[in-house]
mmCIF file of C-alpha atoms in Angstrom:
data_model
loop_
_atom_site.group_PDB
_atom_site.id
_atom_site.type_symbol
_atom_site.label_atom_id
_atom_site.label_comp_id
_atom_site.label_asym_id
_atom_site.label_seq_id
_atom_site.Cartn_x
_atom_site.Cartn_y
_atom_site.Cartn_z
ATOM 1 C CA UNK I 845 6.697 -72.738 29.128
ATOM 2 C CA UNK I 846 7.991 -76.101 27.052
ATOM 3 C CA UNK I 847 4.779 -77.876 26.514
ATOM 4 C CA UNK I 848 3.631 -80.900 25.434
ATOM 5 C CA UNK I 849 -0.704 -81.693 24.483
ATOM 6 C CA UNK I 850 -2.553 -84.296 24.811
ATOM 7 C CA UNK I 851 -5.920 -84.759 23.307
ATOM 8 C CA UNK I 852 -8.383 -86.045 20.604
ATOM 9 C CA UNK I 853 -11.582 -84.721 20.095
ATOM 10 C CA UNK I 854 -13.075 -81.140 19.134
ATOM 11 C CA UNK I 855 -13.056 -80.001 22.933
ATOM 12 C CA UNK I 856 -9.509 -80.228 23.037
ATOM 13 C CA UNK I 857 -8.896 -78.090 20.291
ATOM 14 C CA UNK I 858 -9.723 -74.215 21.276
ATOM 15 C CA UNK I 859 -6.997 -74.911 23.895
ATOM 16 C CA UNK I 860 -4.302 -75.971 22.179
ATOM 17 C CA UNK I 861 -5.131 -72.808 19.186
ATOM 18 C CA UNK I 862 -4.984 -70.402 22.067
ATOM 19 C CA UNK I 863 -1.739 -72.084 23.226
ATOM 20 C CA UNK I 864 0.095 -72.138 20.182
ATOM 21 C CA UNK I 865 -1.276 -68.233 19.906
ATOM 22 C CA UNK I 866 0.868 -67.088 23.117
ATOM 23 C CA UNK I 867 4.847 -66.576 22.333
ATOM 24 C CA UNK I 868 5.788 -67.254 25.933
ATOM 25 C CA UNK I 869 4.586 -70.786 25.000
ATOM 26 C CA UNK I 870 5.785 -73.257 23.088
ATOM 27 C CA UNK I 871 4.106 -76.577 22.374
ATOM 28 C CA UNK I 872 6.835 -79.037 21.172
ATOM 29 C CA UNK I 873 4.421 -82.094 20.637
ATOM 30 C CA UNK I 874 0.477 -82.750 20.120
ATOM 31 C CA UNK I 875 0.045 -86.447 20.874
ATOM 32 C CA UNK I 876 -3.249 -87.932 20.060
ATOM 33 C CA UNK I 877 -5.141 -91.541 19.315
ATOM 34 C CA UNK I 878 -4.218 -93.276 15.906
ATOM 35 C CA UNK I 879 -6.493 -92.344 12.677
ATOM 36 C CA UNK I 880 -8.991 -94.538 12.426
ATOM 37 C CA UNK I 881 -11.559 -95.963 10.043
ATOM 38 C CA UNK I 882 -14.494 -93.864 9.017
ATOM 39 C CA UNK I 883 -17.771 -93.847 6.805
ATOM 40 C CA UNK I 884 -19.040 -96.747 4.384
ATOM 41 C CA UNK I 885 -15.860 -96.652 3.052
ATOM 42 C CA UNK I 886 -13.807 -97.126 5.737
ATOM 43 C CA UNK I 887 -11.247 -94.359 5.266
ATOM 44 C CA UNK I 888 -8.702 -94.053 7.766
ATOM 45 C CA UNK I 889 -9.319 -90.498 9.334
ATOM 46 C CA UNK I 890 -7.276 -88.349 11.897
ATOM 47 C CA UNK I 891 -8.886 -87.308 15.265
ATOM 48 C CA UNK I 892 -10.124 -83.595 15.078
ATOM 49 C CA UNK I 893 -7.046 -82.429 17.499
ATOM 50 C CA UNK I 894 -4.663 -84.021 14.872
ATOM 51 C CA UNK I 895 -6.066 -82.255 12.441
ATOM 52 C CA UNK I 896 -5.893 -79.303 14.086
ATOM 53 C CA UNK I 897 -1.896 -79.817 15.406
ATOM 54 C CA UNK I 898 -0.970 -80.317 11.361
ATOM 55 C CA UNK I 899 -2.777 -77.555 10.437
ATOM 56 C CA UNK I 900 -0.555 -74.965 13.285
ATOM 57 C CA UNK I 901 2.517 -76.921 12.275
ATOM 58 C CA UNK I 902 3.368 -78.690 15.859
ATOM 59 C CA UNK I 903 4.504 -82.143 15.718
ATOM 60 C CA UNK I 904 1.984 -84.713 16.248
ATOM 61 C CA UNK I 905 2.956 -87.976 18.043
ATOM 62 C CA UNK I 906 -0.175 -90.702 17.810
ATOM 63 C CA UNK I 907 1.200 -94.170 19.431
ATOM 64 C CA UNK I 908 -1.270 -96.705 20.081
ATOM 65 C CA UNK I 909 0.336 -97.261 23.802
ATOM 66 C CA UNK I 910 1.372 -94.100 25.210
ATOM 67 C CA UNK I 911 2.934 -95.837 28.486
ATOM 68 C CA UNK I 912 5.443 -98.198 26.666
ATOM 69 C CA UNK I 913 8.468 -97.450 27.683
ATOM 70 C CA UNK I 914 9.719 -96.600 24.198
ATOM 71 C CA UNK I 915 7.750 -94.018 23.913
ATOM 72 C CA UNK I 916 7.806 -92.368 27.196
ATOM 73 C CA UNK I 917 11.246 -92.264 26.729
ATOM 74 C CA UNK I 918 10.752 -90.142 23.134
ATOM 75 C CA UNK I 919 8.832 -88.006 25.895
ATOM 76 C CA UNK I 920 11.559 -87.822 28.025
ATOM 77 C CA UNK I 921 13.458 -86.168 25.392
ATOM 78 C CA UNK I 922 11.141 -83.430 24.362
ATOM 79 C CA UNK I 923 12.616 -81.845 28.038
ATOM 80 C CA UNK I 924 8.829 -80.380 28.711
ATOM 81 C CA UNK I 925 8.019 -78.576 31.570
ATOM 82 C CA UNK I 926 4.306 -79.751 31.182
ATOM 83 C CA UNK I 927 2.206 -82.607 29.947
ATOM 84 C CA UNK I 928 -1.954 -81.189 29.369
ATOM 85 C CA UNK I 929 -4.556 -83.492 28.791
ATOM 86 C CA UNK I 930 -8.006 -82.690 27.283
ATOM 87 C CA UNK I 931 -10.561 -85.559 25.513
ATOM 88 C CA UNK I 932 -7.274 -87.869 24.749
ATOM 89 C CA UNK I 933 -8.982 -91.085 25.500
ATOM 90 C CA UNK I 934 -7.024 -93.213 27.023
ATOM 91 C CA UNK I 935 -4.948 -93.615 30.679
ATOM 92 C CA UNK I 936 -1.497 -92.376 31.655
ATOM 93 C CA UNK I 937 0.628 -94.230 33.286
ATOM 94 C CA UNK I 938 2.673 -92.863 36.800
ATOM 95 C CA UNK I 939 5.880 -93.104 35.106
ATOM 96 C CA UNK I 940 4.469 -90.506 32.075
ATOM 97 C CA UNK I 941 2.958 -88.330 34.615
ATOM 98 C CA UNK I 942 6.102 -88.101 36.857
ATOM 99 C CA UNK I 943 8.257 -86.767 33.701
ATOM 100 C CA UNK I 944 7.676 -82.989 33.667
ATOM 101 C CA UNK I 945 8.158 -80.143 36.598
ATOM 102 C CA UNK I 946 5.183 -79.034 36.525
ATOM 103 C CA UNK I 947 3.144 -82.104 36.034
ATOM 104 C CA UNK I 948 0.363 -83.558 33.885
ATOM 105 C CA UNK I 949 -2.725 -81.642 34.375
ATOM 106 C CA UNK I 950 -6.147 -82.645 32.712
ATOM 107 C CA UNK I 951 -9.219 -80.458 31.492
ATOM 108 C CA UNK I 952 -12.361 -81.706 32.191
ATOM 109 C CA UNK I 953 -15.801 -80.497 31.162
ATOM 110 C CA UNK I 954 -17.569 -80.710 34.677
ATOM 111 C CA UNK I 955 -17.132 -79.117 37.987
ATOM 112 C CA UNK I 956 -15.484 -81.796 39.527
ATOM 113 C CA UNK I 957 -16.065 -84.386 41.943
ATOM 114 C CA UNK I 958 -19.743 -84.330 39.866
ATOM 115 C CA UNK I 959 -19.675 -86.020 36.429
ATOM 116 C CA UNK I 960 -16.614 -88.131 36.217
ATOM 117 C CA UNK I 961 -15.995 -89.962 33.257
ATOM 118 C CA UNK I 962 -15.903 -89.849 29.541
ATOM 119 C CA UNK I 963 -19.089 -88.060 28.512
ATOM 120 C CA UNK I 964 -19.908 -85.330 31.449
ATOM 121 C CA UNK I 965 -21.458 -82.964 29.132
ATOM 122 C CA UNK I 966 -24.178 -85.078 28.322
ATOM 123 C CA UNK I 967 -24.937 -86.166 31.561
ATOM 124 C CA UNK I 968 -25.372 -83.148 32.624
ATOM 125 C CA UNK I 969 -28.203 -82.236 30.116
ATOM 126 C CA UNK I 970 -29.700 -85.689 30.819
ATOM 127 C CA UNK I 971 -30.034 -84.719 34.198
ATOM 128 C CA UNK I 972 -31.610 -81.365 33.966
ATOM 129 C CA UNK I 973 -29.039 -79.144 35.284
ATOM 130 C CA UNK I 974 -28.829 -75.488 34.782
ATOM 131 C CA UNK I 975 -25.007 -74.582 35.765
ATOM 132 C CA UNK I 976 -21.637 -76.725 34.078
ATOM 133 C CA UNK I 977 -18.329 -75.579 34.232
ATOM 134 C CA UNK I 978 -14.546 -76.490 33.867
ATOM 135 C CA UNK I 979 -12.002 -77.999 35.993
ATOM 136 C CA UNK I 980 -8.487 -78.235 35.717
ATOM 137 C CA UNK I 981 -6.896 -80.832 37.926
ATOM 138 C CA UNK I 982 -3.504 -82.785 38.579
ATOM 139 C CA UNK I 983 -4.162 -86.475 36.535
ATOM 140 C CA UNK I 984 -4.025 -89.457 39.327
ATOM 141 C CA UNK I 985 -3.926 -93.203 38.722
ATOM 142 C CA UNK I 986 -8.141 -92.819 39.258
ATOM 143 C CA UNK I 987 -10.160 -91.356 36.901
ATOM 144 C CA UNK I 988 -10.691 -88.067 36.872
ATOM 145 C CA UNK I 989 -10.055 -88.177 40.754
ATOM 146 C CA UNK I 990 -7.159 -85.974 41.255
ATOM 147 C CA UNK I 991 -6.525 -82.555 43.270
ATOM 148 C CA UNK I 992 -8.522 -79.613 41.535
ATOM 149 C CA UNK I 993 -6.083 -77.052 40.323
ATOM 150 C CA UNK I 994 -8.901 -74.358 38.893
ATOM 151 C CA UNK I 995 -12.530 -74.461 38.577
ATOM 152 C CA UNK I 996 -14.626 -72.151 36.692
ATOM 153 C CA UNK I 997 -18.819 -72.280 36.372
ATOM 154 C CA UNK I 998 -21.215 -72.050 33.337
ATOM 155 C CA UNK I 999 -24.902 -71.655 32.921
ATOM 156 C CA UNK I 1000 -26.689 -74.069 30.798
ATOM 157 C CA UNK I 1001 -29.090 -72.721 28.692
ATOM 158 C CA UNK I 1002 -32.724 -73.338 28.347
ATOM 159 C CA UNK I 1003 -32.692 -76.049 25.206
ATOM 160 C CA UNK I 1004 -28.917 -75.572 24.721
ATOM 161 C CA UNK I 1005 -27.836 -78.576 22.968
ATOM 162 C CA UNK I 1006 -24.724 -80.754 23.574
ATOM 163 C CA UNK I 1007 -22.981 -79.323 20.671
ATOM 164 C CA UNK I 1008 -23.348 -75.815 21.552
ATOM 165 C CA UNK I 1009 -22.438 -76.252 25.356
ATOM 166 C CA UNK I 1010 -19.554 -78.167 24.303
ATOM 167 C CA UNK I 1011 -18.271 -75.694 22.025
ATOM 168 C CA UNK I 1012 -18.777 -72.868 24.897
ATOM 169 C CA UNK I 1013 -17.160 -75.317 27.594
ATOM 170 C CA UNK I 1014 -14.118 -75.396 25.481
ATOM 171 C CA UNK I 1015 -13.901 -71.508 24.580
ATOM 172 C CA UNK I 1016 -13.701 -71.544 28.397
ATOM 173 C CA UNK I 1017 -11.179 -74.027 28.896
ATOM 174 C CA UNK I 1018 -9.099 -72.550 26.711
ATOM 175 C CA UNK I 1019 -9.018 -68.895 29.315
ATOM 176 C CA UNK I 1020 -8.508 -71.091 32.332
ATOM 177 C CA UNK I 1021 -5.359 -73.171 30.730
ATOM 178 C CA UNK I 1022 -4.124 -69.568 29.658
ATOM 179 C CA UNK I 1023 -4.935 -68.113 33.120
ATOM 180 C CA UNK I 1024 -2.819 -71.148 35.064
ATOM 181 C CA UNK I 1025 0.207 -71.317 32.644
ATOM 182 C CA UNK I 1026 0.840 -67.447 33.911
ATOM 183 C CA UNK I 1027 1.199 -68.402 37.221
ATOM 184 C CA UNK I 1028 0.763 -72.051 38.081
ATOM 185 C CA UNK I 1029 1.813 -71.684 41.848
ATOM 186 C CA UNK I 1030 -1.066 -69.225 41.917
ATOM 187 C CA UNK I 1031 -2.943 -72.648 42.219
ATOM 188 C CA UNK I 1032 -2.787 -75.056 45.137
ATOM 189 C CA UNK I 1033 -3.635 -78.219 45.258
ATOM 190 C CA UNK I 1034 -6.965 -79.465 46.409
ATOM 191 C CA UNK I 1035 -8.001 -82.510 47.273
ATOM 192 C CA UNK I 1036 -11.475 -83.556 45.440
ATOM 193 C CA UNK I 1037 -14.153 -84.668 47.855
ATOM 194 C CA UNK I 1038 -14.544 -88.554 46.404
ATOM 195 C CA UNK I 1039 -17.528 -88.677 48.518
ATOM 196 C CA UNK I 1040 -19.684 -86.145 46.575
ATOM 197 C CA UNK I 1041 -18.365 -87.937 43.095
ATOM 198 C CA UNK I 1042 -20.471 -88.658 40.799
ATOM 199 C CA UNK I 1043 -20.468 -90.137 37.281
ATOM 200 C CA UNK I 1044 -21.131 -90.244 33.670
ATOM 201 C CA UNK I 1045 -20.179 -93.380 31.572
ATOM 202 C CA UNK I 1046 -20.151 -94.264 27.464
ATOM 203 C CA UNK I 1047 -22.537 -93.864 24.926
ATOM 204 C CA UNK I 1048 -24.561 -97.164 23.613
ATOM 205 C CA UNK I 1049 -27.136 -97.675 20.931
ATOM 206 C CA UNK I 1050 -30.407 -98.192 23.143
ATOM 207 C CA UNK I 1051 -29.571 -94.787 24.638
ATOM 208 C CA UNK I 1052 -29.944 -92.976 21.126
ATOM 209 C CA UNK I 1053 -33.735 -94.405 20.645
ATOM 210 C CA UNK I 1054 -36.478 -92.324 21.819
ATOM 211 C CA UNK I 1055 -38.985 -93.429 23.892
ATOM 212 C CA UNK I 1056 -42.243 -91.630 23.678
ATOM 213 C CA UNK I 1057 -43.985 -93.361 27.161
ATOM 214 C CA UNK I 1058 -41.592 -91.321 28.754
ATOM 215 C CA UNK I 1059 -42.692 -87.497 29.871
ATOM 216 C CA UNK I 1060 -42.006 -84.726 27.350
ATOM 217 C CA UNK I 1061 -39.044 -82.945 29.389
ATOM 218 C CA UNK I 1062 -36.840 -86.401 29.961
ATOM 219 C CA UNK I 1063 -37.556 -86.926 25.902
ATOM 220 C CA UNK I 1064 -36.351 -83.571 25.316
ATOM 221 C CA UNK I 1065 -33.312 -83.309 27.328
ATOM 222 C CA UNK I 1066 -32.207 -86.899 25.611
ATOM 223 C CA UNK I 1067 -32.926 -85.072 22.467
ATOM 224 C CA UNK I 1068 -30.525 -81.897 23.650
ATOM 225 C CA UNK I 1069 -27.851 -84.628 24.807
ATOM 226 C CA UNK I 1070 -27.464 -86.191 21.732
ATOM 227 C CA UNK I 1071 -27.865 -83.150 19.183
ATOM 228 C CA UNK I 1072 -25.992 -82.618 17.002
ATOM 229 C CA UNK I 1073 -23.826 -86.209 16.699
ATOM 230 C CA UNK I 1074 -24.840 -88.767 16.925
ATOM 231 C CA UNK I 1075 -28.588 -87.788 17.331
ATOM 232 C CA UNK I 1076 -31.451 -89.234 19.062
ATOM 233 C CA UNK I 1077 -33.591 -91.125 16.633
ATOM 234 C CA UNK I 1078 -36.972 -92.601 15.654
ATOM 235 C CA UNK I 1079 -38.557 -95.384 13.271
ATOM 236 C CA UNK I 1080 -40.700 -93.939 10.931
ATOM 237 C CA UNK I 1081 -42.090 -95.958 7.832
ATOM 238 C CA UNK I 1082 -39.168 -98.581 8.571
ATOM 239 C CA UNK I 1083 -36.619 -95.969 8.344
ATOM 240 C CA UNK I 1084 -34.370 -94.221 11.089
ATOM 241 C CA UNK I 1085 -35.208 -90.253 11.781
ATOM 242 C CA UNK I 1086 -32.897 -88.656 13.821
ATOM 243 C CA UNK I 1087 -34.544 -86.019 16.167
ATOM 244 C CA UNK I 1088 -32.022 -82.884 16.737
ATOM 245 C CA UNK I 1089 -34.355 -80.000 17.984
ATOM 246 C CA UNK I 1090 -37.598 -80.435 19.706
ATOM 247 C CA UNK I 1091 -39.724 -78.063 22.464
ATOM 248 C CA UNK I 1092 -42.542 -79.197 24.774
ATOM 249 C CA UNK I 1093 -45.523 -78.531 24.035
ATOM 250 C CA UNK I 1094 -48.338 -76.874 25.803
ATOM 251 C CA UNK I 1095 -51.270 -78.871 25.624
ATOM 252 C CA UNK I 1096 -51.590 -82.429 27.577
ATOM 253 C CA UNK I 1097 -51.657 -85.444 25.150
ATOM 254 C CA UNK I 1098 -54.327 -87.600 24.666
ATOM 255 C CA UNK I 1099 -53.088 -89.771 21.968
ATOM 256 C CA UNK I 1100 -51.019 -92.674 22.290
ATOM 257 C CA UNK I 1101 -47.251 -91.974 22.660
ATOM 258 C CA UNK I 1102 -45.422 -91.047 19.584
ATOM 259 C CA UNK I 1103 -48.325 -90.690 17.676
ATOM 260 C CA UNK I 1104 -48.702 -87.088 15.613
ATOM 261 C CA UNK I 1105 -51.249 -85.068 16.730
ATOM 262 C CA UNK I 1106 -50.738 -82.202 15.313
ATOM 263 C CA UNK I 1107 -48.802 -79.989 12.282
ATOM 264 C CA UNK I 1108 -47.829 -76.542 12.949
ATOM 265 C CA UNK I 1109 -47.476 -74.264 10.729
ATOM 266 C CA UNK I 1110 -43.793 -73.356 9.241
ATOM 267 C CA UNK I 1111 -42.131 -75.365 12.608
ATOM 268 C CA UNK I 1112 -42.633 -78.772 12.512
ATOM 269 C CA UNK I 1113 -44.978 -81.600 13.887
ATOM 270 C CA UNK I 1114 -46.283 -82.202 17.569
ATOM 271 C CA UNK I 1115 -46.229 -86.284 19.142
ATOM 272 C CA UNK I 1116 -47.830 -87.183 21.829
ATOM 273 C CA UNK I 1117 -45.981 -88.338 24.853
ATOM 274 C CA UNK I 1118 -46.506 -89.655 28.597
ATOM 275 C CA UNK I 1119 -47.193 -86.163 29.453
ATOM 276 C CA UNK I 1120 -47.241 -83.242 27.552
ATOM 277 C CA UNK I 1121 -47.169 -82.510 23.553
ATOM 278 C CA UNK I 1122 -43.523 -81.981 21.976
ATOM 279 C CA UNK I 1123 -43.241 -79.882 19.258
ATOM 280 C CA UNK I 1124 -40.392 -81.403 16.627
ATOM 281 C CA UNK I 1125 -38.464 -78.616 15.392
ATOM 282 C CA UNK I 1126 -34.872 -79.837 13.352
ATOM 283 C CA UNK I 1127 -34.828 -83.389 11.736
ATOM 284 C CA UNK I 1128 -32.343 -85.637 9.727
ATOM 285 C CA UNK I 1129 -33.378 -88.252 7.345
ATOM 286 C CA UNK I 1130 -31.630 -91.605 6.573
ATOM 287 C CA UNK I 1131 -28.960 -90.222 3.980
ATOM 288 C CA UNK I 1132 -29.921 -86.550 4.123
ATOM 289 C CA UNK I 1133 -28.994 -83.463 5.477
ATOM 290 C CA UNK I 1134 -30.589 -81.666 8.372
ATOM 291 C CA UNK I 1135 -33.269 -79.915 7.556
ATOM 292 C CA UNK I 1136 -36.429 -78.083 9.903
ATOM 293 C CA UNK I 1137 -38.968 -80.182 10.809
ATOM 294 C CA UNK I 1138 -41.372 -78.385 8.811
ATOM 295 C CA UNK I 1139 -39.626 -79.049 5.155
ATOM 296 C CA UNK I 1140 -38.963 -82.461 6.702
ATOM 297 C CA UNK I 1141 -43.289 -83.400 6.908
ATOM 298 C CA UNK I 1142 -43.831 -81.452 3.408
ATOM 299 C CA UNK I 1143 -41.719 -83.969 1.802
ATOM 300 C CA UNK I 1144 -42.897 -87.292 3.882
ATOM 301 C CA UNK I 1145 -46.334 -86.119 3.801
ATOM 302 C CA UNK I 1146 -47.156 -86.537 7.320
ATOM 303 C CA UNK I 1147 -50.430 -87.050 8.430
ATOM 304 C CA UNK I 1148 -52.164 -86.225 11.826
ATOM 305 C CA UNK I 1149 -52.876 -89.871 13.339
ATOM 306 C CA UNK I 1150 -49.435 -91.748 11.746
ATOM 307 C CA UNK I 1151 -47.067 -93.107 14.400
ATOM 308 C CA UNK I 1152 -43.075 -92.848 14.750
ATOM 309 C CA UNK I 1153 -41.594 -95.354 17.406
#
């Protein structure tokens, strides 16, 4: 099958390697969003799918409108018998989607109608759930609102962060995609049920800083949700601490929220929140590396008592 692939971030790419693996497929353009500026120094950097479709050879395509009719007409022109999305970032028009035979499908990281929208992953851990999945589904004019093609599940583990789930949610992907390109008519059509939809929405600032009047498990699932980019973070001394790994505790606190009540032993140090005690395992310091929380306090000399905010 004649394919052309959409997409920009890290999801997208285990699919489009497993793709480009397969003879009996043949992917005659990656498109993706324009490079963009990066860092304190502003250097214009490729998304992580077009640095993956240079690296496997295939043509990359990156217009900054997709849907302008000069481009949809270089589309036209690749003769594809498929257009996949996954992570591209940004809408496609009903003339684009009508081009190929066998459509424009999208992979999404939920098991759709639940988590619409451009960060499902994370809402998922926000919310506490246990099972994720994929779903592969025919793009629409609404957002992620078309008929479900293929759905697969996936258990959430206990403390998984967002990067890990991620990366196993796209390992997945990549099977189903494989799975319906051997026999698309294999997969009818369903309608979603846009009564059970639900939603996830874009990243802000405020959402990154921790709250420690909030219970223990809410703290810790923002903490999983945000781990490892672009991390959940802290004040400390006047200077930002980003908070990647963290457990609850067992004990109750006692001590006002955020305040250190405790330093454990080759791990880390506990704070005290509305609830229970959480133990900080994996930290990142203003211009440093990662490091475990419990290098982290020998070199900022924590002290039982101090405060982070």
């Amino acid at each position: 099958m004649k394919i052309i692939f959409a997409g920009s971030s890290d999801f997208a790419i285990p699919a489009l390697e497993e793709i480009a693996s397969h003879r009996e497929h043949k992917i005659l353009l990656a498109i993706s969003q324009p490079a963009k500026p990066k860092g304190r120094r502003q250097i214009m950097e490729d998304t992580p799918l077009a640095q993956a479709a240079q690296m496997l050879g295939i043509p990359l395509f990156c217009p900054d409108n997709i849907n302008d009719q000069h481009n949809i007409e270089r589309l036209r022109e690749e003769a594809a018998d498929i257009l996949i999305t996954a992570s591209y970032g940004a809408f496609l028009g009903r003339t684009l989607r009508n081009l190929f035979p066998y459509g424009a499908i999208n992979l999404h990281p939920s098991l759709l109608p639940e988590y619409r929208g451009p960060s499902p992953v994370r809402a998922a851990i926000l919310a506490g759930e246990t099972l994720t999945g994929n779903s592969i589904f025919r793009l629409a004019a609404k957002m992620d609102a078309g008929p479900l093609l293929m759905q697969e599940k996936l258990d959430i583990f206990p403390n998984e962060d967002y990067g890990a789930l991620e990366q196993r949610l796209a390992l997945l992907a990549s099977g189903m995609l494989i799975k319906y390109l051997q026999q698309p008519q294999s997969y009818p059509a369903v309608k979603q049920d846009d009564g059970r939809a639900t939603y996830s929405r874009m990243l802000n600032k405020e959402d990154l800083h921790l709250d420690f009047s909030l219970p223990a498990e809410q703290i810790q699932r923002r903490i999983r949700a945000y781990a490892p980019e672009p991390g959940a973070w802290v004040s400390f001394k006047g200077k930002m601490l980003k908070i990647l790994q963290a457990e609850q505790g067992e004990k109750n606190s006692k001590a006002a929220p955020g305040q250190i009540t405790s330093i454990v032993h080759n791990k880390g140090f506990c704070l005290s929140t509305a609830d229970k005690e959480l133990l900080i395992l994996r930290v990142q310091a203003a211009g440093k590396k990662q490091m475990d929380a419990w290098s982290y306090h020998l070199g900022a000399r924590l002290n039982t008592g101090e405060r982070i905010e």
